Structures are given as C-alpha cells and as structure tokens.
Amino acid sequence: MEISFFWITVGLAAFGYFIGDGLKNFGKPQKKLSYPYLIKEKDLHYHFNLSKGEVEELLNKYPDAPKIELKGTTYYPYQQFIDWISSNEIYKK
C-alpha cells in the first residue's frame, strides 16, 4: 500500500510541475523566426496549394510581391508573402 501511495504522490508532483511550467507561458505568443524562411519561385505553388498556372498568373498580375533575388534565383520570404497576400493591398486594384 505504501508503494502505490508513493507513486501517486510522485505522479501528482510531476503533474503539478508540468502544469505550472505550462502556465508560465500562458498568454505569451511565440516569437517569430529571427531569420526569413525563403521559398524558391518554382516551389511557391506547393506552399500555397495553388497550381503552377495560378501562381504564375498571380506573380504576373502583381509584380510588386515581396521577393528577393540572389544570383539569378528569385526567392519569396514566406511570412512577408503571407502578410502581403492577406492584406487588402492587392485587392484594391
């Protein structure tokens, strides 16, 4: 009987510890990545669940989409692209 009581006590202590540890971060949003996640232009359709034609049409219609060109390859910063496509900026035209 003493051994089972011991394990129940240990379990409750561990439970209390993990609940308390989780409550320390309650209400605090996670920090964004400090480095940009870059997507190659040819892979953009995978990340946004669009066809290649739809992505090509979007980029032709809106050439001011946030992008970076390095050594002839075009990259799109994921979070900036999400913010841009979610904003009302592209729907005003």
CSV table of C-alpha atoms in Angstrom, one decimal:
chain,number,residue,atom,x,y,z
A,1,MET,CA,0.0,0.0,0.0
A,2,GLU,CA,2.8,2.4,0.8
A,3,ILE,CA,4.5,1.9,-2.6
A,4,SER,CA,1.3,2.7,-4.6
A,5,PHE,CA,0.8,5.8,-2.4
A,6,PHE,CA,4.4,6.9,-3.2
A,7,TRP,CA,3.8,6.6,-7.0
A,8,ILE,CA,0.6,8.5,-6.8
A,9,THR,CA,2.4,11.3,-4.9
A,10,VAL,CA,5.2,11.3,-7.4
A,11,GLY,CA,2.7,11.4,-10.3
A,12,LEU,CA,0.8,14.3,-8.7
A,13,ALA,CA,4.0,16.2,-8.1
A,14,ALA,CA,5.1,15.8,-11.7
A,15,PHE,CA,1.6,16.8,-12.9
A,16,GLY,CA,1.8,19.9,-10.9
A,17,TYR,CA,5.2,20.8,-12.1
A,18,PHE,CA,4.3,20.5,-15.8
A,19,ILE,CA,1.0,22.4,-15.4
A,20,GLY,CA,2.9,25.1,-13.5
A,21,ASP,CA,5.5,25.2,-16.2
A,22,GLY,CA,2.9,25.5,-18.9
A,23,LEU,CA,1.1,28.3,-17.1
A,24,LYS,CA,4.3,30.4,-17.1
A,25,ASN,CA,4.0,30.8,-20.9
A,26,PHE,CA,0.2,31.1,-21.0
A,27,GLY,CA,-0.9,34.2,-22.9
A,28,LYS,CA,2.5,34.9,-24.4
A,29,PRO,CA,2.7,34.5,-28.1
A,30,GLN,CA,5.6,32.6,-29.6
A,31,LYS,CA,8.3,34.7,-31.1
A,32,LYS,CA,8.6,34.8,-34.9
A,33,LEU,CA,11.6,33.3,-36.5
A,34,SER,CA,14.6,35.6,-36.5
A,35,TYR,CA,15.5,34.6,-40.0
A,36,PRO,CA,13.3,34.6,-43.0
A,37,TYR,CA,12.1,31.3,-44.5
A,38,LEU,CA,12.7,31.7,-48.2
A,39,ILE,CA,10.8,29.8,-50.9
A,40,LYS,CA,12.1,29.4,-54.4
A,41,GLU,CA,9.7,30.7,-57.1
A,42,LYS,CA,9.4,27.2,-58.6
A,43,ASP,CA,8.2,25.8,-55.3
A,44,LEU,CA,5.8,28.6,-54.4
A,45,HIS,CA,2.7,26.6,-55.6
A,46,TYR,CA,3.5,23.8,-53.1
A,47,HIS,CA,3.4,26.1,-50.1
A,48,PHE,CA,0.2,27.8,-51.0
A,49,ASN,CA,-1.8,24.9,-52.5
A,50,LEU,CA,-2.1,26.5,-55.9
A,51,SER,CA,-1.4,25.3,-59.4
A,52,LYS,CA,1.7,26.4,-61.2
A,53,GLY,CA,-0.5,28.4,-63.6
A,54,GLU,CA,-2.3,30.2,-60.7
A,55,VAL,CA,1.0,31.2,-59.1
A,56,GLU,CA,2.4,32.4,-62.4
A,57,GLU,CA,-0.8,34.5,-63.1
A,58,LEU,CA,-0.6,35.9,-59.5
A,59,LEU,CA,3.0,37.0,-59.9
A,60,ASN,CA,2.4,38.4,-63.4
A,61,LYS,CA,-0.6,40.4,-62.2
A,62,TYR,CA,1.2,41.7,-59.1
A,63,PRO,CA,4.9,42.1,-59.8
A,64,ASP,CA,5.3,44.1,-56.5
A,65,ALA,CA,5.0,40.9,-54.4
A,66,PRO,CA,7.7,40.8,-51.7
A,67,LYS,CA,10.7,38.9,-53.2
A,68,ILE,CA,14.5,38.6,-53.0
A,69,GLU,CA,16.7,37.9,-56.0
A,70,LEU,CA,20.1,36.2,-55.2
A,71,LYS,CA,22.4,35.1,-58.0
A,72,GLY,CA,19.6,35.0,-60.6
A,73,THR,CA,17.2,32.9,-58.4
A,74,THR,CA,14.0,34.5,-57.1
A,75,TYR,CA,13.0,33.8,-53.5
A,76,TYR,CA,9.9,34.8,-51.6
A,77,PRO,CA,10.1,35.3,-47.9
A,78,TYR,CA,7.3,33.1,-46.5
A,79,GLN,CA,6.0,35.4,-43.7
A,80,GLN,CA,6.2,38.6,-45.7
A,81,PHE,CA,4.4,36.9,-48.6
A,82,ILE,CA,1.6,35.6,-46.3
A,83,ASP,CA,1.2,39.1,-44.8
A,84,TRP,CA,1.1,40.6,-48.3
A,85,ILE,CA,-1.4,38.2,-49.8
A,86,SER,CA,-3.6,38.5,-46.7
A,87,SER,CA,-3.6,42.3,-46.8
A,88,ASN,CA,-6.1,44.4,-48.7
A,89,GLU,CA,-3.3,45.9,-50.7
A,90,ILE,CA,-3.6,43.5,-53.7
A,91,TYR,CA,-7.4,43.7,-53.7
A,92,LYS,CA,-7.6,47.5,-54.3
A,93,LYS,CA,-6.7,47.3,-58.0
